[in-house]
């Protein structure tokens, strides 16, 4: 691992730890995040972790750029991976059905699997939350089974229902709110992923682990799910 510091803005630096996405990198990123928080303290405005980087936004009134670089070097000296495991584990009940997951059959046809096998492959793995972005509460997770990897849609939808579960390349996610989107949709969860009552407003955070639990239509409705087909939503 070769740590590099890149300029993002006059008060923002990007700390790059890796060049490729790998679940094994998360303990290092979590350890770096903790150390940076401790070293910067009140001088830190925001720290945004991603797949391979951490963006450090610091208070320019309290730190010069050279001082910020020194703090980063100090924080990451002799860095060791965080083996304690910091994230929470979540189970997201998910109704897999073409009515709310119009690409479910497409993924089955493309992979040579049956629809049930696609569901088993997707729900049978525990995913790492790598980063939040795109819209508030949208958690990028991975890595999905290679046989399920699918490119984003050529033309994104103008409206994707909240709770929609999708796949893009080897990533998976659940839309926290109604928004445009180009991921391959395979189901829907009734779980509220973004809410002002939640800590940090988002249910999911980098370092968390997520498993999608396949549930019946009856159970989905019992849990408060909206089964309105995607094409019928206003």
Short mmCIF file of C-alpha atoms in Angstrom, two decimals:
data_model
loop_
_atom_site.label_atom_id
_atom_site.label_comp_id
_atom_site.label_asym_id
_atom_site.label_seq_id
_atom_site.Cartn_x
_atom_site.Cartn_y
_atom_site.Cartn_z
CA UNK A 1 0.00 0.00 0.00
CA UNK A 2 1.41 3.36 -1.08
CA UNK A 3 -0.43 6.28 0.51
CA UNK A 4 -0.77 9.37 -1.69
CA UNK A 5 -2.21 12.79 -0.92
CA UNK A 6 -4.00 14.64 -3.73
CA UNK A 7 -5.37 18.18 -3.80
CA UNK A 8 -9.15 18.44 -4.16
CA UNK A 9 -9.70 22.06 -3.16
CA UNK A 10 -8.01 24.82 -1.21
CA UNK A 11 -9.34 23.28 2.04
CA UNK A 12 -9.69 19.66 0.97
CA UNK A 13 -7.22 16.81 0.43
CA UNK A 14 -7.78 13.30 -0.89
CA UNK A 15 -5.90 10.48 0.84
CA UNK A 16 -5.55 7.57 -1.59
CA UNK A 17 -4.72 4.23 -0.01
CA UNK A 18 -5.51 1.82 -2.86
CA UNK A 19 -6.15 1.76 -6.60
CA UNK A 20 -8.65 -1.10 -6.82
CA UNK A 21 -11.89 -2.02 -5.07
CA UNK A 22 -11.59 -4.91 -2.64
CA UNK A 23 -13.53 -5.86 0.47
CA UNK A 24 -10.19 -6.59 2.17
CA UNK A 25 -9.31 -2.88 1.99
CA UNK A 26 -12.10 -1.77 4.32
CA UNK A 27 -10.24 -2.52 7.62
CA UNK A 28 -7.42 -0.24 6.45
CA UNK A 29 -9.82 2.53 5.44
CA UNK A 30 -11.65 2.31 8.75
CA UNK A 31 -8.39 2.45 10.69
CA UNK A 32 -7.27 5.48 8.67
CA UNK A 33 -10.62 7.17 9.24
CA UNK A 34 -10.35 6.74 13.02
CA UNK A 35 -6.81 8.08 13.14
CA UNK A 36 -7.62 11.09 10.97
CA UNK A 37 -10.59 11.97 13.17
CA UNK A 38 -8.38 11.76 16.25
CA UNK A 39 -5.53 13.83 14.79
CA UNK A 40 -7.63 16.60 13.24
CA UNK A 41 -10.18 16.86 16.04
CA UNK A 42 -12.19 20.10 15.86
CA UNK A 43 -10.16 21.22 12.87
CA UNK A 44 -11.88 18.59 10.71
CA UNK A 45 -15.03 19.74 8.89
CA UNK A 46 -15.82 16.47 7.15
CA UNK A 47 -14.24 13.12 6.35
CA UNK A 48 -15.70 11.17 3.43
CA UNK A 49 -14.58 7.53 3.00
CA UNK A 50 -14.92 5.76 -0.32
CA UNK A 51 -13.78 2.52 -1.95
CA UNK A 52 -10.07 3.37 -1.96
CA UNK A 53 -9.82 6.93 -0.58
CA UNK A 54 -10.69 9.29 2.24
CA UNK A 55 -11.51 12.92 1.49
CA UNK A 56 -10.34 15.23 4.26
CA UNK A 57 -12.14 18.59 4.47
CA UNK A 58 -10.44 20.75 7.09
CA UNK A 59 -10.97 24.20 8.59
CA UNK A 60 -8.80 26.63 6.65
CA UNK A 61 -9.03 29.16 9.48
CA UNK A 62 -7.31 26.73 11.82
CA UNK A 63 -4.93 24.91 9.48
CA UNK A 64 -2.71 25.72 6.54
CA UNK A 65 -2.36 23.18 3.76
CA UNK A 66 1.14 22.20 4.89
CA UNK A 67 -0.11 21.62 8.43
CA UNK A 68 -2.99 19.48 7.16
CA UNK A 69 -0.53 17.34 5.21
CA UNK A 70 1.60 16.94 8.33
CA UNK A 71 -1.40 15.83 10.35
CA UNK A 72 -2.32 13.27 7.69
CA UNK A 73 1.22 11.89 7.68
CA UNK A 74 1.19 11.76 11.49
CA UNK A 75 -2.21 10.01 11.57
CA UNK A 76 -1.26 7.36 9.04
CA UNK A 77 2.25 6.62 10.28
CA UNK A 78 2.60 2.87 10.87
CA UNK A 79 -1.07 2.36 9.97
CA UNK A 80 -2.47 -1.08 10.79
CA UNK A 81 -5.83 -2.51 9.66
CA UNK A 82 -8.73 -2.29 12.06
CA UNK A 83 -9.39 -5.90 13.03
CA UNK A 84 -12.06 -5.09 15.61
CA UNK A 85 -14.79 -4.60 13.03
CA UNK A 86 -16.67 -1.38 13.51
CA UNK A 87 -19.76 -1.54 11.38
CA UNK A 88 -23.18 -2.91 12.16
CA UNK A 89 -24.80 -5.85 10.41
CA UNK A 90 -28.16 -5.29 8.74
CA UNK A 91 -30.72 -7.62 7.22
CA UNK A 92 -32.88 -6.02 4.54
CA UNK A 93 -36.04 -8.03 3.79
CA UNK A 94 -36.46 -7.95 0.02
CA UNK A 95 -39.29 -8.98 -2.26
CA UNK A 96 -37.69 -10.19 -5.50
CA UNK A 97 -40.27 -9.97 -8.27
CA UNK A 98 -40.36 -8.70 -11.89
CA UNK A 99 -43.20 -6.33 -10.99
CA UNK A 100 -40.80 -4.27 -8.85
CA UNK A 101 -37.57 -5.64 -10.29
CA UNK A 102 -37.96 -5.45 -14.06
CA UNK A 103 -34.35 -6.55 -14.75
CA UNK A 104 -34.66 -9.74 -12.67
CA UNK A 105 -35.47 -11.87 -15.72
CA UNK A 106 -32.85 -10.05 -17.81
CA UNK A 107 -30.14 -10.93 -15.29
CA UNK A 108 -31.36 -14.53 -15.26
CA UNK A 109 -31.26 -14.76 -19.06
CA UNK A 110 -27.87 -13.05 -19.25
CA UNK A 111 -26.30 -15.28 -16.61
CA UNK A 112 -27.88 -18.54 -17.69
CA UNK A 113 -29.44 -18.93 -14.25
CA UNK A 114 -33.08 -19.30 -13.32
CA UNK A 115 -34.80 -16.39 -11.55
CA UNK A 116 -34.72 -18.36 -8.30
CA UNK A 117 -31.00 -18.96 -8.71
CA UNK A 118 -30.40 -15.23 -9.25
CA UNK A 119 -32.31 -14.53 -6.04
CA UNK A 120 -30.31 -17.18 -4.18
CA UNK A 121 -27.00 -15.80 -5.44
CA UNK A 122 -27.87 -12.22 -4.55
CA UNK A 123 -29.41 -12.94 -1.15
CA UNK A 124 -26.83 -15.55 -0.21
CA UNK A 125 -23.96 -13.12 0.25
CA UNK A 126 -23.17 -10.55 2.94
CA UNK A 127 -22.15 -7.25 1.37
CA UNK A 128 -19.73 -4.60 2.55
CA UNK A 129 -20.87 -0.97 2.52
CA UNK A 130 -18.06 0.90 0.79
CA UNK A 131 -19.39 4.43 0.50
CA UNK A 132 -22.44 6.71 0.56
CA UNK A 133 -23.25 8.96 -2.37
CA UNK A 134 -25.39 9.78 -5.42
CA UNK A 135 -28.34 10.74 -3.17
CA UNK A 136 -28.46 10.94 0.66
CA UNK A 137 -28.44 7.48 2.19
CA UNK A 138 -27.53 5.63 -1.02
CA UNK A 139 -25.03 2.95 0.05
CA UNK A 140 -22.70 1.42 -2.53
CA UNK A 141 -22.18 -2.24 -1.58
CA UNK A 142 -20.26 -5.16 -2.95
CA UNK A 143 -19.04 -7.27 -4.28
CA UNK A 144 -21.80 -9.25 -6.00
CA UNK A 145 -21.17 -12.64 -7.53
CA UNK A 146 -19.40 -12.13 -10.87
CA UNK A 147 -22.10 -14.04 -12.72
CA UNK A 148 -24.64 -11.37 -11.67
CA UNK A 149 -22.47 -8.39 -12.66
CA UNK A 150 -24.35 -6.23 -15.18
CA UNK A 151 -23.65 -2.82 -16.72
CA UNK A 152 -25.89 0.13 -15.91
CA UNK A 153 -28.84 0.72 -18.19
CA UNK A 154 -28.04 2.66 -21.36
CA UNK A 155 -30.85 5.08 -20.55
CA UNK A 156 -31.41 5.73 -16.82
CA UNK A 157 -34.99 5.76 -15.56
CA UNK A 158 -36.42 9.13 -14.64
CA UNK A 159 -38.03 7.66 -11.54
CA UNK A 160 -37.02 4.71 -9.39
CA UNK A 161 -39.17 3.80 -6.39
CA UNK A 162 -37.78 4.09 -2.88
CA UNK A 163 -36.53 0.74 -1.63
CA UNK A 164 -35.70 -0.57 -5.10
CA UNK A 165 -32.82 -3.05 -4.98
CA UNK A 166 -30.44 -3.05 -7.93
CA UNK A 167 -27.14 -4.18 -9.37
CA UNK A 168 -24.58 -2.20 -11.38
CA UNK A 169 -21.40 -3.98 -12.42
CA UNK A 170 -20.34 -5.82 -9.23
CA UNK A 171 -22.06 -3.38 -6.90
CA UNK A 172 -25.50 -3.61 -5.32
CA UNK A 173 -27.64 -1.01 -3.57
CA UNK A 174 -31.13 -0.09 -2.42
CA UNK A 175 -32.53 3.30 -3.39
CA UNK A 176 -33.27 5.23 -0.17
CA UNK A 177 -35.75 7.58 -1.81
CA UNK A 178 -37.50 8.20 -5.12
CA UNK A 179 -34.89 9.34 -7.63
CA UNK A 180 -33.63 8.84 -11.18
CA UNK A 181 -31.40 5.81 -11.62
CA UNK A 182 -29.83 3.43 -14.09
CA UNK A 183 -29.20 0.30 -12.04
CA UNK A 184 -30.65 -3.10 -12.91
CA UNK A 185 -33.62 -3.49 -10.56
CA UNK A 186 -34.34 -6.94 -9.14
CA UNK A 187 -36.58 -6.33 -6.11
CA UNK A 188 -37.68 -3.95 -3.39
CA UNK A 189 -37.19 -3.61 0.37
CA UNK A 190 -39.70 -1.97 2.75
CA UNK A 191 -36.93 -0.77 5.08
CA UNK A 192 -36.58 3.00 5.49
CA UNK A 193 -32.97 3.72 4.55
CA UNK A 194 -32.92 7.50 4.94
CA UNK A 195 -34.78 9.36 7.67
CA UNK A 196 -34.14 12.37 9.86
CA UNK A 197 -34.83 10.16 12.89
CA UNK A 198 -31.83 7.95 12.07
CA UNK A 199 -28.33 8.62 13.37
CA UNK A 200 -26.62 10.56 10.61
CA UNK A 201 -29.94 10.32 8.74
CA UNK A 202 -28.77 7.13 7.01
CA UNK A 203 -29.39 3.56 8.15
CA UNK A 204 -26.26 2.31 6.37
CA UNK A 205 -22.69 3.57 6.81
CA UNK A 206 -19.27 2.62 5.41
CA UNK A 207 -17.98 -0.43 7.23
CA UNK A 208 -21.46 -1.90 7.78
CA UNK A 209 -22.38 -5.35 6.47
CA UNK A 210 -25.67 -6.01 4.69
CA UNK A 211 -27.57 -9.14 3.76
CA UNK A 212 -30.68 -9.06 1.58
CA UNK A 213 -33.24 -11.51 2.94
CA UNK A 214 -35.70 -12.86 0.38
CA UNK A 215 -39.29 -12.57 1.66
CA UNK A 216 -42.70 -13.38 0.23
CA UNK A 217 -45.09 -10.82 -1.15
CA UNK A 218 -47.31 -11.29 1.92
CA UNK A 219 -44.40 -10.60 4.27
CA UNK A 220 -43.28 -7.62 2.21
CA UNK A 221 -46.73 -6.04 2.54
CA UNK A 222 -46.92 -6.89 6.25
CA UNK A 223 -43.66 -4.99 6.74
CA UNK A 224 -45.13 -1.91 5.08
CA UNK A 225 -43.79 -2.38 1.57
CA UNK A 226 -45.27 -0.63 -1.46
CA UNK A 227 -45.86 -3.19 -4.22
CA UNK A 228 -46.93 -0.70 -6.87
CA UNK A 229 -45.29 -1.89 -10.12
CA UNK A 230 -42.53 0.43 -11.28
CA UNK A 231 -44.30 1.38 -14.53
CA UNK A 232 -47.51 2.22 -12.64
CA UNK A 233 -45.88 4.63 -10.20
CA UNK A 234 -46.67 8.32 -10.83
#
